[in-house]
PDB file of C-alpha atoms in Angstrom:
ATOM      1  CA  MET A   1      64.486 -47.096  81.009  1.00  0.00           C
ATOM      2  CA  ASN A   2      65.209 -50.448  79.401  1.00  0.00           C
ATOM      3  CA  ASP A   3      61.521 -51.392  79.568  1.00  0.00           C
ATOM      4  CA  VAL A   4      60.186 -48.348  77.673  1.00  0.00           C
ATOM      5  CA  LYS A   5      57.947 -49.309  74.750  1.00  0.00           C
ATOM      6  CA  ALA A   6      55.745 -46.237  74.297  1.00  0.00           C
ATOM      7  CA  ILE A   7      56.801 -42.575  74.169  1.00  0.00           C
ATOM      8  CA  PHE A   8      54.206 -39.803  74.461  1.00  0.00           C
ATOM      9  CA  LEU A   9      55.146 -36.312  73.323  1.00  0.00           C
ATOM     10  CA  ASP A  10      53.397 -33.043  74.003  1.00  0.00           C
ATOM     11  CA  MET A  11      53.549 -30.541  71.129  1.00  0.00           C
ATOM     12  CA  ASP A  12      53.436 -26.853  72.160  1.00  0.00           C
ATOM     13  CA  GLY A  13      56.545 -26.010  74.138  1.00  0.00           C
ATOM     14  CA  THR A  14      57.880 -29.546  73.686  1.00  0.00           C
ATOM     15  CA  ILE A  15      58.408 -30.594  70.065  1.00  0.00           C
ATOM     16  CA  LEU A  16      57.024 -27.412  68.491  1.00  0.00           C
ATOM     17  CA  HIS A  17      59.213 -24.365  68.044  1.00  0.00           C
ATOM     18  CA  LYS A  18      57.720 -20.930  68.735  1.00  0.00           C
ATOM     19  CA  ASN A  19      56.857 -20.743  65.011  1.00  0.00           C
ATOM     20  CA  ASN A  20      54.416 -23.629  65.702  1.00  0.00           C
ATOM     21  CA  LEU A  21      56.360 -26.146  63.588  1.00  0.00           C
ATOM     22  CA  VAL A  22      58.148 -29.433  64.291  1.00  0.00           C
ATOM     23  CA  SER A  23      61.701 -29.371  62.929  1.00  0.00           C
ATOM     24  CA  GLU A  24      63.083 -31.822  60.393  1.00  0.00           C
ATOM     25  CA  GLN A  25      65.611 -32.942  63.020  1.00  0.00           C
ATOM     26  CA  SER A  26      62.881 -33.869  65.515  1.00  0.00           C
ATOM     27  CA  ALA A  27      60.881 -35.627  62.803  1.00  0.00           C
ATOM     28  CA  THR A  28      63.930 -37.663  61.773  1.00  0.00           C
ATOM     29  CA  ILE A  29      64.664 -38.720  65.363  1.00  0.00           C
ATOM     30  CA  ILE A  30      61.034 -39.755  65.849  1.00  0.00           C
ATOM     31  CA  SER A  31      61.259 -41.819  62.654  1.00  0.00           C
ATOM     32  CA  ASN A  32      64.482 -43.443  63.898  1.00  0.00           C
ATOM     33  CA  LEU A  33      62.869 -44.293  67.245  1.00  0.00           C
ATOM     34  CA  ARG A  34      59.986 -46.022  65.462  1.00  0.00           C
ATOM     35  CA  GLU A  35      62.409 -47.927  63.248  1.00  0.00           C
ATOM     36  CA  ALA A  36      64.173 -49.053  66.435  1.00  0.00           C
ATOM     37  CA  GLY A  37      60.904 -50.561  67.672  1.00  0.00           C
ATOM     38  CA  TYR A  38      59.526 -47.866  69.962  1.00  0.00           C
ATOM     39  CA  LYS A  39      55.940 -46.707  69.655  1.00  0.00           C
ATOM     40  CA  VAL A  40      55.805 -42.904  69.476  1.00  0.00           C
ATOM     41  CA  PHE A  41      52.617 -40.946  70.089  1.00  0.00           C
ATOM     42  CA  LEU A  42      51.564 -37.323  70.211  1.00  0.00           C
ATOM     43  CA  ALA A  43      49.611 -36.217  73.290  1.00  0.00           C
ATOM     44  CA  THR A  44      48.511 -32.667  72.610  1.00  0.00           C
ATOM     45  CA  GLY A  45      45.910 -30.081  73.439  1.00  0.00           C
ATOM     46  CA  ARG A  46      45.726 -29.257  69.744  1.00  0.00           C
ATOM     47  CA  SER A  47      42.780 -30.511  67.711  1.00  0.00           C
ATOM     48  CA  HIS A  48      43.465 -33.520  65.511  1.00  0.00           C
ATOM     49  CA  ASP A  49      42.786 -31.712  62.256  1.00  0.00           C
ATOM     50  CA  GLU A  50      45.324 -28.913  62.818  1.00  0.00           C
ATOM     51  CA  ILE A  51      48.306 -31.206  63.509  1.00  0.00           C
ATOM     52  CA  LYS A  52      49.038 -31.759  59.813  1.00  0.00           C
ATOM     53  CA  TYR A  53      49.860 -28.047  59.474  1.00  0.00           C
ATOM     54  CA  LEU A  54      52.487 -28.237  62.243  1.00  0.00           C
ATOM     55  CA  VAL A  55      54.639 -31.153  61.092  1.00  0.00           C
ATOM     56  CA  PRO A  56      56.894 -31.943  58.103  1.00  0.00           C
ATOM     57  CA  LYS A  57      55.276 -33.584  55.099  1.00  0.00           C
ATOM     58  CA  ASN A  58      56.372 -37.156  55.807  1.00  0.00           C
ATOM     59  CA  PHE A  59      55.949 -36.974  59.594  1.00  0.00           C
ATOM     60  CA  GLU A  60      54.455 -40.147  61.094  1.00  0.00           C
ATOM     61  CA  VAL A  61      53.687 -41.428  64.585  1.00  0.00           C
ATOM     62  CA  ASP A  62      51.919 -44.538  65.865  1.00  0.00           C
ATOM     63  CA  GLY A  63      48.927 -42.666  67.226  1.00  0.00           C
ATOM     64  CA  ILE A  64      47.622 -39.237  68.177  1.00  0.00           C
ATOM     65  CA  ILE A  65      45.883 -38.179  71.380  1.00  0.00           C
ATOM     66  CA  SER A  66      44.393 -34.755  70.668  1.00  0.00           C
ATOM     67  CA  SER A  67      42.338 -32.107  72.468  1.00  0.00           C
ATOM     68  CA  ASN A  68      43.837 -33.111  75.824  1.00  0.00           C
ATOM     69  CA  GLY A  69      42.668 -36.722  75.759  1.00  0.00           C
ATOM     70  CA  THR A  70      39.252 -36.393  74.133  1.00  0.00           C
ATOM     71  CA  LEU A  71      40.180 -38.113  70.859  1.00  0.00           C
ATOM     72  CA  GLY A  72      42.510 -41.010  70.124  1.00  0.00           C
ATOM     73  CA  VAL A  73      43.330 -41.883  66.510  1.00  0.00           C
ATOM     74  CA  VAL A  74      45.558 -44.644  65.136  1.00  0.00           C
ATOM     75  CA  HIS A  75      46.161 -44.612  61.367  1.00  0.00           C
ATOM     76  CA  ASN A  76      42.886 -42.724  60.716  1.00  0.00           C
ATOM     77  CA  GLU A  77      40.895 -45.094  62.965  1.00  0.00           C
ATOM     78  CA  VAL A  78      39.152 -43.537  65.962  1.00  0.00           C
ATOM     79  CA  VAL A  79      40.142 -45.542  69.045  1.00  0.00           C
ATOM     80  CA  PHE A  80      38.268 -43.386  71.558  1.00  0.00           C
ATOM     81  CA  GLN A  81      36.235 -40.181  71.586  1.00  0.00           C
ATOM     82  CA  HIS A  82      34.688 -38.210  74.465  1.00  0.00           C
ATOM     83  CA  SER A  83      32.370 -35.280  73.803  1.00  0.00           C
ATOM     84  CA  LEU A  84      31.293 -32.259  75.795  1.00  0.00           C
ATOM     85  CA  SER A  85      27.517 -31.873  76.055  1.00  0.00           C
ATOM     86  CA  LEU A  86      25.770 -29.204  73.990  1.00  0.00           C
ATOM     87  CA  SER A  87      24.311 -27.638  77.136  1.00  0.00           C
ATOM     88  CA  SER A  88      27.768 -27.274  78.706  1.00  0.00           C
ATOM     89  CA  VAL A  89      29.175 -25.773  75.527  1.00  0.00           C
ATOM     90  CA  LYS A  90      26.392 -23.207  75.319  1.00  0.00           C
ATOM     91  CA  GLU A  91      26.802 -22.250  78.972  1.00  0.00           C
ATOM     92  CA  ILE A  92      30.573 -21.766  78.663  1.00  0.00           C
ATOM     93  CA  VAL A  93      30.205 -19.743  75.456  1.00  0.00           C
ATOM     94  CA  SER A  94      27.588 -17.566  77.149  1.00  0.00           C
ATOM     95  CA  ARG A  95      29.960 -16.872  80.042  1.00  0.00           C
ATOM     96  CA  ALA A  96      32.772 -16.064  77.603  1.00  0.00           C
ATOM     97  CA  GLN A  97      30.537 -13.615  75.726  1.00  0.00           C
ATOM     98  CA  GLU A  98      29.536 -11.841  78.930  1.00  0.00           C
ATOM     99  CA  GLN A  99      33.142 -11.336  80.026  1.00  0.00           C
ATOM    100  CA  HIS A 100      34.687 -10.889  76.558  1.00  0.00           C
ATOM    101  CA  ILE A 101      36.873 -13.961  76.902  1.00  0.00           C
ATOM    102  CA  TYR A 102      37.940 -15.047  73.417  1.00  0.00           C
ATOM    103  CA  TYR A 103      36.719 -18.570  72.587  1.00  0.00           C
ATOM    104  CA  GLU A 104      36.908 -21.234  69.898  1.00  0.00           C
ATOM    105  CA  VAL A 105      34.505 -24.191  69.919  1.00  0.00           C
ATOM    106  CA  PHE A 106      35.974 -27.379  68.435  1.00  0.00           C
ATOM    107  CA  PRO A 107      33.410 -29.825  67.013  1.00  0.00           C
ATOM    108  CA  PHE A 108      34.833 -33.276  66.280  1.00  0.00           C
ATOM    109  CA  GLU A 109      33.789 -33.405  62.645  1.00  0.00           C
ATOM    110  CA  GLU A 110      33.962 -29.757  61.579  1.00  0.00           C
ATOM    111  CA  GLN A 111      36.106 -26.633  61.607  1.00  0.00           C
ATOM    112  CA  ARG A 112      36.454 -24.699  64.881  1.00  0.00           C
ATOM    113  CA  ALA A 113      33.674 -22.156  65.348  1.00  0.00           C
ATOM    114  CA  ILE A 114      32.903 -18.734  66.817  1.00  0.00           C
ATOM    115  CA  LEU A 115      29.463 -17.121  66.764  1.00  0.00           C
ATOM    116  CA  LYS A 116      29.059 -14.484  64.059  1.00  0.00           C
ATOM    117  CA  GLU A 117      27.616 -12.075  66.602  1.00  0.00           C
ATOM    118  CA  ASP A 118      31.022 -12.006  68.364  1.00  0.00           C
ATOM    119  CA  TYR A 119      33.083 -11.149  65.286  1.00  0.00           C
ATOM    120  CA  GLU A 120      33.703  -7.517  66.183  1.00  0.00           C
ATOM    121  CA  TRP A 121      35.058  -7.886  69.715  1.00  0.00           C
ATOM    122  CA  THR A 122      36.979 -11.146  69.137  1.00  0.00           C
ATOM    123  CA  THR A 123      38.849  -9.752  66.142  1.00  0.00           C
ATOM    124  CA  ALA A 124      39.477  -6.439  67.933  1.00  0.00           C
ATOM    125  CA  MET A 125      41.155  -8.343  70.775  1.00  0.00           C
ATOM    126  CA  LEU A 126      43.785  -9.724  68.413  1.00  0.00           C
ATOM    127  CA  GLN A 127      45.012  -6.575  66.684  1.00  0.00           C
ATOM    128  CA  GLY A 128      48.741  -6.147  66.140  1.00  0.00           C
ATOM    129  CA  ASP A 129      51.589  -8.473  65.236  1.00  0.00           C
ATOM    130  CA  THR A 130      53.329  -8.297  68.611  1.00  0.00           C
ATOM    131  CA  PRO A 131      51.725 -10.136  71.540  1.00  0.00           C
ATOM    132  CA  PRO A 132      50.723  -7.813  74.384  1.00  0.00           C
ATOM    133  CA  GLY A 133      52.279  -8.117  77.830  1.00  0.00           C
ATOM    134  CA  ASN A 134      53.523 -11.616  78.621  1.00  0.00           C
ATOM    135  CA  VAL A 135      51.359 -13.475  76.106  1.00  0.00           C
ATOM    136  CA  GLY A 136      53.507 -16.032  74.281  1.00  0.00           C
ATOM    137  CA  GLU A 137      54.512 -15.445  70.685  1.00  0.00           C
ATOM    138  CA  SER A 138      53.336 -18.897  69.552  1.00  0.00           C
ATOM    139  CA  GLU A 139      49.915 -18.529  71.199  1.00  0.00           C
ATOM    140  CA  TRP A 140      49.404 -15.046  69.735  1.00  0.00           C
ATOM    141  CA  SER A 141      50.362 -16.152  66.221  1.00  0.00           C
ATOM    142  CA  SER A 142      48.141 -19.246  66.536  1.00  0.00           C
ATOM    143  CA  ARG A 143      45.138 -17.105  67.422  1.00  0.00           C
ATOM    144  CA  LYS A 144      45.740 -14.690  64.569  1.00  0.00           C
ATOM    145  CA  ASP A 145      46.177 -17.596  62.149  1.00  0.00           C
ATOM    146  CA  ALA A 146      42.967 -19.185  63.429  1.00  0.00           C
ATOM    147  CA  LEU A 147      40.970 -16.006  62.858  1.00  0.00           C
ATOM    148  CA  ALA A 148      42.433 -15.554  59.388  1.00  0.00           C
ATOM    149  CA  HIS A 149      42.167 -19.108  58.106  1.00  0.00           C
ATOM    150  CA  LYS A 150      40.574 -21.655  60.457  1.00  0.00           C
ATOM    151  CA  VAL A 151      37.500 -20.244  62.195  1.00  0.00           C
ATOM    152  CA  ASN A 152      34.013 -20.973  60.927  1.00  0.00           C
ATOM    153  CA  TRP A 153      31.779 -18.014  61.830  1.00  0.00           C
ATOM    154  CA  VAL A 154      28.404 -19.575  62.642  1.00  0.00           C
ATOM    155  CA  PRO A 155      24.931 -18.199  63.476  1.00  0.00           C
ATOM    156  CA  THR A 156      24.348 -20.816  66.200  1.00  0.00           C
ATOM    157  CA  ILE A 157      26.255 -23.516  68.089  1.00  0.00           C
ATOM    158  CA  ASP A 158      24.398 -26.660  67.061  1.00  0.00           C
ATOM    159  CA  PHE A 159      26.991 -29.337  66.279  1.00  0.00           C
ATOM    160  CA  ASN A 160      26.569 -32.987  67.234  1.00  0.00           C
ATOM    161  CA  SER A 161      29.710 -33.467  69.324  1.00  0.00           C
ATOM    162  CA  PHE A 162      32.502 -31.351  70.759  1.00  0.00           C
ATOM    163  CA  ALA A 163      36.170 -32.054  71.429  1.00  0.00           C
ATOM    164  CA  LYS A 164      36.898 -28.951  73.502  1.00  0.00           C
ATOM    165  CA  ILE A 165      36.475 -25.221  73.954  1.00  0.00           C
ATOM    166  CA  TYR A 166      39.601 -23.077  73.876  1.00  0.00           C
ATOM    167  CA  LEU A 167      39.414 -19.823  75.842  1.00  0.00           C
ATOM    168  CA  PHE A 168      41.928 -16.974  75.836  1.00  0.00           C
ATOM    169  CA  ALA A 169      42.442 -13.463  77.167  1.00  0.00           C
ATOM    170  CA  THR A 170      45.301 -10.991  77.057  1.00  0.00           C
ATOM    171  CA  ASP A 171      44.337  -9.906  80.596  1.00  0.00           C
ATOM    172  CA  TYR A 172      45.999 -12.382  82.974  1.00  0.00           C
ATOM    173  CA  ASP A 173      43.646 -11.658  85.887  1.00  0.00           C
ATOM    174  CA  ALA A 174      40.550 -12.000  83.705  1.00  0.00           C
ATOM    175  CA  ILE A 175      41.465 -15.431  82.308  1.00  0.00           C
ATOM    176  CA  THR A 176      42.717 -16.642  85.708  1.00  0.00           C
ATOM    177  CA  GLN A 177      39.403 -15.747  87.351  1.00  0.00           C
ATOM    178  CA  PHE A 178      37.401 -17.178  84.465  1.00  0.00           C
ATOM    179  CA  ARG A 179      39.350 -20.456  84.624  1.00  0.00           C
ATOM    180  CA  ALA A 180      39.010 -20.658  88.403  1.00  0.00           C
ATOM    181  CA  GLN A 181      35.218 -20.330  88.124  1.00  0.00           C
ATOM    182  CA  LEU A 182      35.112 -23.108  85.521  1.00  0.00           C
ATOM    183  CA  VAL A 183      37.169 -25.330  87.834  1.00  0.00           C
ATOM    184  CA  GLU A 184      34.738 -24.584  90.672  1.00  0.00           C
ATOM    185  CA  ASP A 185      31.818 -25.541  88.397  1.00  0.00           C
ATOM    186  CA  GLN A 186      33.403 -28.672  86.866  1.00  0.00           C
ATOM    187  CA  GLU A 187      30.961 -31.111  88.448  1.00  0.00           C
ATOM    188  CA  GLU A 188      27.891 -29.007  87.654  1.00  0.00           C
ATOM    189  CA  LEU A 189      28.951 -28.503  84.025  1.00  0.00           C
ATOM    190  CA  LYS A 190      30.372 -32.042  83.692  1.00  0.00           C
ATOM    191  CA  ILE A 191      33.658 -30.749  82.280  1.00  0.00           C
ATOM    192  CA  THR A 192      37.395 -31.051  82.826  1.00  0.00           C
ATOM    193  CA  VAL A 193      39.375 -27.808  82.851  1.00  0.00           C
ATOM    194  CA  SER A 194      43.006 -27.447  81.841  1.00  0.00           C
ATOM    195  CA  ASN A 195      45.361 -24.857  80.405  1.00  0.00           C
ATOM    196  CA  SER A 196      48.462 -24.907  78.224  1.00  0.00           C
ATOM    197  CA  SER A 197      49.542 -21.350  79.072  1.00  0.00           C
ATOM    198  CA  ARG A 198      48.778 -18.840  81.793  1.00  0.00           C
ATOM    199  CA  TYR A 199      46.604 -16.912  79.331  1.00  0.00           C
ATOM    200  CA  ASN A 200      44.235 -19.683  78.281  1.00  0.00           C
ATOM    201  CA  ALA A 201      41.830 -22.320  79.513  1.00  0.00           C
ATOM    202  CA  GLU A 202      40.470 -25.406  77.803  1.00  0.00           C
ATOM    203  CA  THR A 203      37.394 -27.417  78.675  1.00  0.00           C
ATOM    204  CA  MET A 204      36.963 -31.072  77.783  1.00  0.00           C
ATOM    205  CA  ALA A 205      34.552 -33.870  78.674  1.00  0.00           C
ATOM    206  CA  TYR A 206      34.244 -34.773  82.367  1.00  0.00           C
ATOM    207  CA  HIS A 207      37.150 -36.814  83.803  1.00  0.00           C
ATOM    208  CA  VAL A 208      39.071 -36.671  80.503  1.00  0.00           C
ATOM    209  CA  ASP A 209      42.676 -35.494  80.215  1.00  0.00           C
ATOM    210  CA  LYS A 210      46.009 -36.495  78.675  1.00  0.00           C
ATOM    211  CA  GLY A 211      46.474 -39.120  81.381  1.00  0.00           C
ATOM    212  CA  THR A 212      43.198 -40.892  80.585  1.00  0.00           C
ATOM    213  CA  GLY A 213      44.045 -40.611  76.891  1.00  0.00           C
ATOM    214  CA  ILE A 214      47.396 -42.353  77.389  1.00  0.00           C
ATOM    215  CA  LYS A 215      45.686 -45.074  79.441  1.00  0.00           C
ATOM    216  CA  GLU A 216      43.182 -45.739  76.652  1.00  0.00           C
ATOM    217  CA  MET A 217      45.883 -45.679  73.975  1.00  0.00           C
ATOM    218  CA  ILE A 218      48.205 -48.168  75.665  1.00  0.00           C
ATOM    219  CA  GLU A 219      45.259 -50.480  76.355  1.00  0.00           C
ATOM    220  CA  HIS A 220      44.585 -50.465  72.619  1.00  0.00           C
ATOM    221  CA  PHE A 221      48.189 -51.532  71.943  1.00  0.00           C
ATOM    222  CA  GLY A 222      48.531 -53.938  74.867  1.00  0.00           C
ATOM    223  CA  ILE A 223      51.303 -51.837  76.439  1.00  0.00           C
ATOM    224  CA  GLN A 224      51.711 -51.634  80.223  1.00  0.00           C
ATOM    225  CA  GLN A 225      51.855 -48.418  82.252  1.00  0.00           C
ATOM    226  CA  HIS A 226      55.402 -49.178  83.426  1.00  0.00           C
ATOM    227  CA  GLU A 227      56.491 -49.231  79.767  1.00  0.00           C
ATOM    228  CA  THR A 228      55.551 -45.571  79.130  1.00  0.00           C
ATOM    229  CA  LEU A 229      57.661 -42.406  78.942  1.00  0.00           C
ATOM    230  CA  VAL A 230      56.115 -38.944  78.662  1.00  0.00           C
ATOM    231  CA  ILE A 231      57.638 -35.551  77.838  1.00  0.00           C
ATOM    232  CA  GLY A 232      55.842 -32.236  78.380  1.00  0.00           C
ATOM    233  CA  ASP A 233      56.201 -28.676  79.583  1.00  0.00           C
ATOM    234  CA  SER A 234      52.939 -27.142  80.753  1.00  0.00           C
ATOM    235  CA  ASP A 235      49.914 -27.336  83.015  1.00  0.00           C
ATOM    236  CA  ASN A 236      47.927 -29.560  80.662  1.00  0.00           C
ATOM    237  CA  ASP A 237      50.764 -32.100  80.991  1.00  0.00           C
ATOM    238  CA  ARG A 238      50.215 -32.532  84.734  1.00  0.00           C
ATOM    239  CA  ALA A 239      47.820 -35.445  84.156  1.00  0.00           C
ATOM    240  CA  MET A 240      50.323 -36.993  81.747  1.00  0.00           C
ATOM    241  CA  PHE A 241      53.051 -36.773  84.385  1.00  0.00           C
ATOM    242  CA  GLY A 242      50.607 -38.298  86.857  1.00  0.00           C
ATOM    243  CA  PHE A 243      50.060 -41.368  84.681  1.00  0.00           C
ATOM    244  CA  GLY A 244      53.332 -41.911  82.818  1.00  0.00           C
ATOM    245  CA  HIS A 245      55.930 -44.193  84.404  1.00  0.00           C
ATOM    246  CA  TYR A 246      58.992 -42.272  83.241  1.00  0.00           C
ATOM    247  CA  THR A 247      58.357 -38.525  83.250  1.00  0.00           C
ATOM    248  CA  VAL A 248      60.464 -35.827  81.601  1.00  0.00           C
ATOM    249  CA  ALA A 249      59.899 -32.064  81.666  1.00  0.00           C
ATOM    250  CA  MET A 250      61.340 -29.602  79.202  1.00  0.00           C
ATOM    251  CA  LYS A 251      64.135 -27.212  80.159  1.00  0.00           C
ATOM    252  CA  ASN A 252      61.782 -24.373  79.145  1.00  0.00           C
ATOM    253  CA  ALA A 253      59.016 -25.567  81.485  1.00  0.00           C
ATOM    254  CA  ARG A 254      58.245 -23.475  84.553  1.00  0.00           C
ATOM    255  CA  PRO A 255      59.938 -24.709  87.785  1.00  0.00           C
ATOM    256  CA  GLU A 256      56.670 -25.991  89.262  1.00  0.00           C
ATOM    257  CA  ILE A 257      56.152 -28.181  86.177  1.00  0.00           C
ATOM    258  CA  GLN A 258      59.743 -29.439  86.228  1.00  0.00           C
ATOM    259  CA  ALA A 259      59.213 -30.417  89.865  1.00  0.00           C
ATOM    260  CA  LEU A 260      56.542 -32.917  88.775  1.00  0.00           C
ATOM    261  CA  ALA A 261      58.943 -34.878  86.547  1.00  0.00           C
ATOM    262  CA  GLN A 262      61.762 -37.312  87.259  1.00  0.00           C
ATOM    263  CA  ASP A 263      64.080 -35.729  84.707  1.00  0.00           C
ATOM    264  CA  VAL A 264      64.500 -32.468  82.760  1.00  0.00           C
ATOM    265  CA  THR A 265      65.892 -32.078  79.260  1.00  0.00           C
ATOM    266  CA  SER A 266      69.169 -30.198  78.928  1.00  0.00           C
ATOM    267  CA  LEU A 267      67.879 -28.238  75.918  1.00  0.00           C
ATOM    268  CA  THR A 268      64.714 -26.228  75.212  1.00  0.00           C
ATOM    269  CA  ASN A 269      62.001 -26.823  72.635  1.00  0.00           C
ATOM    270  CA  GLU A 270      63.688 -24.259  70.365  1.00  0.00           C
ATOM    271  CA  GLU A 271      66.795 -26.496  70.448  1.00  0.00           C
ATOM    272  CA  ASP A 272      64.858 -29.750  69.787  1.00  0.00           C
ATOM    273  CA  GLY A 273      65.434 -30.714  73.408  1.00  0.00           C
ATOM    274  CA  ALA A 274      62.813 -33.477  73.540  1.00  0.00           C
ATOM    275  CA  ALA A 275      63.985 -35.297  70.429  1.00  0.00           C
ATOM    276  CA  LEU A 276      67.670 -34.988  71.340  1.00  0.00           C
ATOM    277  CA  TYR A 277      66.935 -36.299  74.852  1.00  0.00           C
ATOM    278  CA  LEU A 278      65.299 -39.368  73.317  1.00  0.00           C
ATOM    279  CA  LYS A 279      68.154 -39.813  70.856  1.00  0.00           C
ATOM    280  CA  ASP A 280      70.639 -39.766  73.714  1.00  0.00           C
ATOM    281  CA  LYS A 281      68.662 -42.244  75.828  1.00  0.00           C
ATOM    282  CA  PHE A 282      67.511 -44.717  73.179  1.00  0.00           C
ATOM    283  CA  LEU A 283      69.460 -44.368  69.935  1.00  0.00           C
ATOM    284  CA  VAL A 284      73.106 -43.839  70.897  1.00  0.00           C
TER     285      VAL A 284
END
C-alpha cells in the first residue's frame, strides 16, 4: 500500500456509529492522515447537505462524493453533478404511492421532499421508537429524524434537478420486490438502483454510482486508480470495491460484502474500525 494517495470512506456502517455520528477519534485520525499527505474523501449515499449533522464541528476532508456518486464537491465547489429526470422521479414516486413504499425525493438545491398527500400513511409507517423486525436502529432513527426535522412536505414534485430518491419499507419482501422491479426497469427509467440496507432502495442517474464518483474525483485531483484505497460495508459499496485498487470491508459487513474486498477490518464501525485500520497501516 505504499502507493496509496487517496482514501475513500463510506459513512453508514463504516465511519458512522449506530447513533449516526462520526466519533472524535475517527475525526482525529482522518485529520492526522491528511496532515501526513493523504487525500481523504467521503463516498456516501447520504445527501451532501445532511453530512454536517453527522460529523464533529471541525471535521474536514478533501472532498465529498454524496448520494452514491451523483454529486462531487471539493471545498464548496461542485466538481460533478448528475441528475435524475423529472419524468423518472414522478414515475418512481407514483409506484411508491401505489405500494405504500416510504420515499424521500432529494433535489440538489433544496430540502428533501415528500408529497403532502402522503403525510398520513408515511408518518403512520414510522410509529414507535424501536425499529420493527430486523430494520436497523440507525436507519429507523434517521427516518424518524427526517420526518421530524428535514422533510419538506410539498404539493407537487417540480424541482429542477434531483440527486436521488430514497425508498424504504419495514416489510422485507415488499421492498425487495419493489427494488427488483426498479432494477428490471433501469434502462427504461434511465436510473441506477442501489441499496445501503436490506430494507431500502435508492435511485440515482443512469450509470452513476460510487465507483463513477471516485473516478471523477481522482481525475479532478490527478490521482491514478492504482493509488486509491476504499473502505465500505454495504451493497451500495459494491461499485466502490469494483473501482478502488485497494479494497477493505468492515468487520460488521455481511459475508458476501466482505468477499468482495481484499482485506477486512479487525474492528466494527462501533469500535472505529475503519479509522483504526488506517492508523495502523499509514500512521504507525
